[in-house]
Amino acid sequence: MFTPSTGYGLPFASLENKYLRLDYLTTTGPRVVGLYVRGGKGNLLAVTPEVHWETPHGEFFLRGGHRLWIAPENPFFTPPEENVTVMEQGGGVRLHSAADASGVEKEIVLRLEANRVHLFHRLTWHGDQPLELAPWGITQLRLGGMGILPLPDPAEGFAPNRNLALWSYSRLNDERLELYDDLILLHGRAAAQAFKIGARNTHGWLACALGDALFVKRFPLHEGKLPDLGCNAEMYVKDVCLELETLAPLVTLQRGECATHEETWQVFTGEYPATLEGARRIKQMLSE
């Protein structure tokens, strides 16, 4: 039914129904590493075992797939992932990691429903001083697709209704970027130069057209102060993956307090070309 998994390099287990298979690591994390759809070609997620870098707490291995992160980004809060505990919960699984070297405890609860994956993320702070943070869900998709970030619809009047955030390394003449009044498109083509862009998304979804499949990432719209110059949705591309990222509002946590963030993934098979016309058809479909 699904293409066999290869290349994780670590023990994993799976959730599966007649539409999807979801692979997650069982000894480190919490980390989702595989997403397969019936009728699709292979893993929709990127696998990056060779990517790693030094942090204040030791070597961090990117691994790929989906991870729970902390915004605003700070190298101190990217310690190496350590042991994870896997527990069955409500027909799904709970991936839980005790407080890491930076003082943050992480967990992701996964559940399948038809062609959907429901993800519940929780960050718990164990430091002595208050910490302002936002839960941040980062999904690394394989190269070759096109990320779609819908913008608020243009409107009459004099007040601003759209924002764009550009990272220090982003170049507006990057050939992978397409900017339109209603959409930001980012092509998943490898290059040594990274590119990242974000915005305040009022539609509650991001998507990636992968040719023979469409990956949709939905998230709730909450009031509150957003990180990264007011972004709740971001896209990133470099040399190994295309990332779709969602962020919850910033909260200040005292010791023992937690912050949560939810996402729902949906996967469709069919013809989903990496074109502007295709992106606008997807936007229309997801808005109905």
CSV table of N, CA and C in Angstrom, one decimal, residues 143 147 149 164-179 184-199 234-245:
chain,number,residue,atom,x,y,z
A,143,LEU,N,12.0,18.4,-1.4
A,143,LEU,CA,12.2,19.4,-2.5
A,143,LEU,C,11.4,19.0,-3.7
A,147,GLY,N,5.6,25.9,-2.1
A,147,GLY,CA,4.9,26.3,-1.0
A,147,GLY,C,3.9,27.4,-1.3
A,149,LEU,N,1.5,30.4,0.5
A,149,LEU,CA,1.1,31.1,1.7
A,149,LEU,C,0.0,32.1,1.3
A,164,LEU,N,4.8,41.6,5.4
A,164,LEU,CA,5.8,40.6,5.0
A,164,LEU,C,7.0,40.7,5.9
A,165,ALA,N,7.5,39.6,6.4
A,165,ALA,CA,8.8,39.6,7.2
A,165,ALA,C,9.8,38.9,6.3
A,166,LEU,N,11.0,39.5,6.2
A,166,LEU,CA,12.1,38.9,5.5
A,166,LEU,C,13.3,38.7,6.4
A,167,TRP,N,13.9,37.5,6.3
A,167,TRP,CA,15.1,37.2,7.2
A,167,TRP,C,16.3,37.9,6.6
A,168,SER,N,17.3,38.0,7.5
A,168,SER,CA,18.5,38.8,7.1
A,168,SER,C,19.2,38.2,5.9
A,169,TYR,N,19.1,36.9,5.7
A,169,TYR,CA,19.7,36.2,4.5
A,169,TYR,C,18.9,36.1,3.3
A,170,SER,N,17.6,36.6,3.4
A,170,SER,CA,16.7,36.5,2.2
A,170,SER,C,17.0,37.6,1.2
A,171,ARG,N,16.9,37.3,0.0
A,171,ARG,CA,17.1,38.2,-1.1
A,171,ARG,C,15.8,38.3,-2.0
A,172,LEU,N,15.3,39.5,-2.2
A,172,LEU,CA,14.0,39.6,-2.9
A,172,LEU,C,14.1,39.2,-4.4
A,173,ASN,N,15.3,39.2,-4.9
A,173,ASN,CA,15.5,38.7,-6.3
A,173,ASN,C,15.7,37.2,-6.4
A,174,ASP,N,15.5,36.4,-5.3
A,174,ASP,CA,15.7,35.0,-5.3
A,174,ASP,C,14.6,34.4,-6.3
A,175,GLU,N,15.1,33.6,-7.2
A,175,GLU,CA,14.3,33.1,-8.3
A,175,GLU,C,13.2,32.1,-7.8
A,176,ARG,N,13.4,31.6,-6.5
A,176,ARG,CA,12.4,30.7,-6.0
A,176,ARG,C,11.2,31.4,-5.5
A,177,LEU,N,11.2,32.7,-5.3
A,177,LEU,CA,10.1,33.5,-4.7
A,177,LEU,C,9.2,34.1,-5.8
A,178,GLU,N,7.9,34.0,-5.6
A,178,GLU,CA,6.9,34.7,-6.4
A,178,GLU,C,6.0,35.4,-5.5
A,179,LEU,N,5.8,36.7,-5.7
A,179,LEU,CA,5.0,37.5,-4.9
A,179,LEU,C,3.8,38.1,-5.7
A,184,ILE,N,1.8,34.3,-1.6
A,184,ILE,CA,3.3,34.1,-1.7
A,184,ILE,C,3.5,32.7,-2.1
A,185,LEU,N,4.4,32.5,-3.2
A,185,LEU,CA,4.7,31.2,-3.6
A,185,LEU,C,6.2,31.0,-3.4
A,186,LEU,N,6.7,29.9,-3.0
A,186,LEU,CA,8.1,29.6,-2.8
A,186,LEU,C,8.4,28.2,-3.3
A,187,HIS,N,9.2,28.1,-4.3
A,187,HIS,CA,9.6,26.9,-5.0
A,187,HIS,C,10.6,26.1,-4.2
A,188,GLY,N,10.4,24.8,-4.1
A,188,GLY,CA,11.4,24.0,-3.4
A,188,GLY,C,12.5,23.5,-4.3
A,189,ARG,N,13.4,24.4,-4.6
A,189,ARG,CA,14.5,24.1,-5.4
A,189,ARG,C,15.8,24.4,-4.6
A,190,ALA,N,16.7,23.4,-4.6
A,190,ALA,CA,17.9,23.5,-3.8
A,190,ALA,C,18.8,24.6,-4.2
A,191,ALA,N,19.4,25.3,-3.3
A,191,ALA,CA,20.4,26.4,-3.5
A,191,ALA,C,21.2,26.5,-2.3
A,192,ALA,N,22.5,27.0,-2.4
A,192,ALA,CA,23.3,27.2,-1.2
A,192,ALA,C,22.8,28.3,-0.4
A,193,GLN,N,22.1,29.3,-1.0
A,193,GLN,CA,21.6,30.5,-0.3
A,193,GLN,C,20.2,30.2,0.2
A,194,ALA,N,20.0,30.3,1.5
A,194,ALA,CA,18.7,30.1,2.1
A,194,ALA,C,17.7,31.3,1.8
A,195,PHE,N,16.5,31.0,1.9
A,195,PHE,CA,15.4,32.1,1.7
A,195,PHE,C,14.3,31.8,2.7
A,196,LYS,N,13.9,32.8,3.4
A,196,LYS,CA,12.7,32.7,4.3
A,196,LYS,C,11.9,33.9,4.3
A,197,ILE,N,10.5,33.7,4.3
A,197,ILE,CA,9.6,34.8,4.3
A,197,ILE,C,8.4,34.4,5.2
A,198,GLY,N,7.8,35.4,5.9
A,198,GLY,CA,6.7,35.2,6.8
A,198,GLY,C,5.6,36.2,6.6
A,199,ALA,N,4.5,36.0,7.2
A,199,ALA,CA,3.4,37.0,7.1
A,199,ALA,C,2.3,36.6,8.2
A,234,GLU,N,5.1,30.9,8.1
A,234,GLU,CA,6.4,31.2,7.5
A,234,GLU,C,6.8,30.1,6.5
A,235,MET,N,7.6,30.4,5.5
A,235,MET,CA,8.1,29.4,4.6
A,235,MET,C,9.6,29.6,4.4
A,236,TYR,N,10.3,28.5,4.3
A,236,TYR,CA,11.8,28.5,4.2
A,236,TYR,C,12.3,27.5,3.2
A,237,VAL,N,13.3,27.8,2.5
A,237,VAL,CA,13.9,26.8,1.6
A,237,VAL,C,15.4,27.0,1.5
A,238,LYS,N,16.2,25.9,1.4
A,238,LYS,CA,17.6,26.0,1.2
A,238,LYS,C,18.0,24.9,0.3
A,239,ASP,N,18.8,23.9,0.8
A,239,ASP,CA,19.4,22.9,0.0
A,239,ASP,C,18.8,21.5,0.2
A,240,VAL,N,18.1,21.3,1.3
A,240,VAL,CA,17.6,19.9,1.5
A,240,VAL,C,16.1,19.8,1.7
A,241,CYS,N,15.4,20.9,1.8
A,241,CYS,CA,13.9,20.8,2.1
A,241,CYS,C,13.3,22.2,1.9
A,242,LEU,N,11.9,22.1,1.8
A,242,LEU,CA,11.1,23.3,1.8
A,242,LEU,C,10.3,23.2,3.1
A,243,GLU,N,10.3,24.2,3.9
A,243,GLU,CA,9.6,24.2,5.2
A,243,GLU,C,8.3,25.0,5.2
A,244,LEU,N,7.2,24.4,5.8
A,244,LEU,CA,6.0,25.2,6.1
A,244,LEU,C,6.0,25.3,7.6
A,245,GLU,N,5.8,26.5,8.1
A,245,GLU,CA,5.9,26.7,9.6
A,245,GLU,C,4.7,27.5,10.1
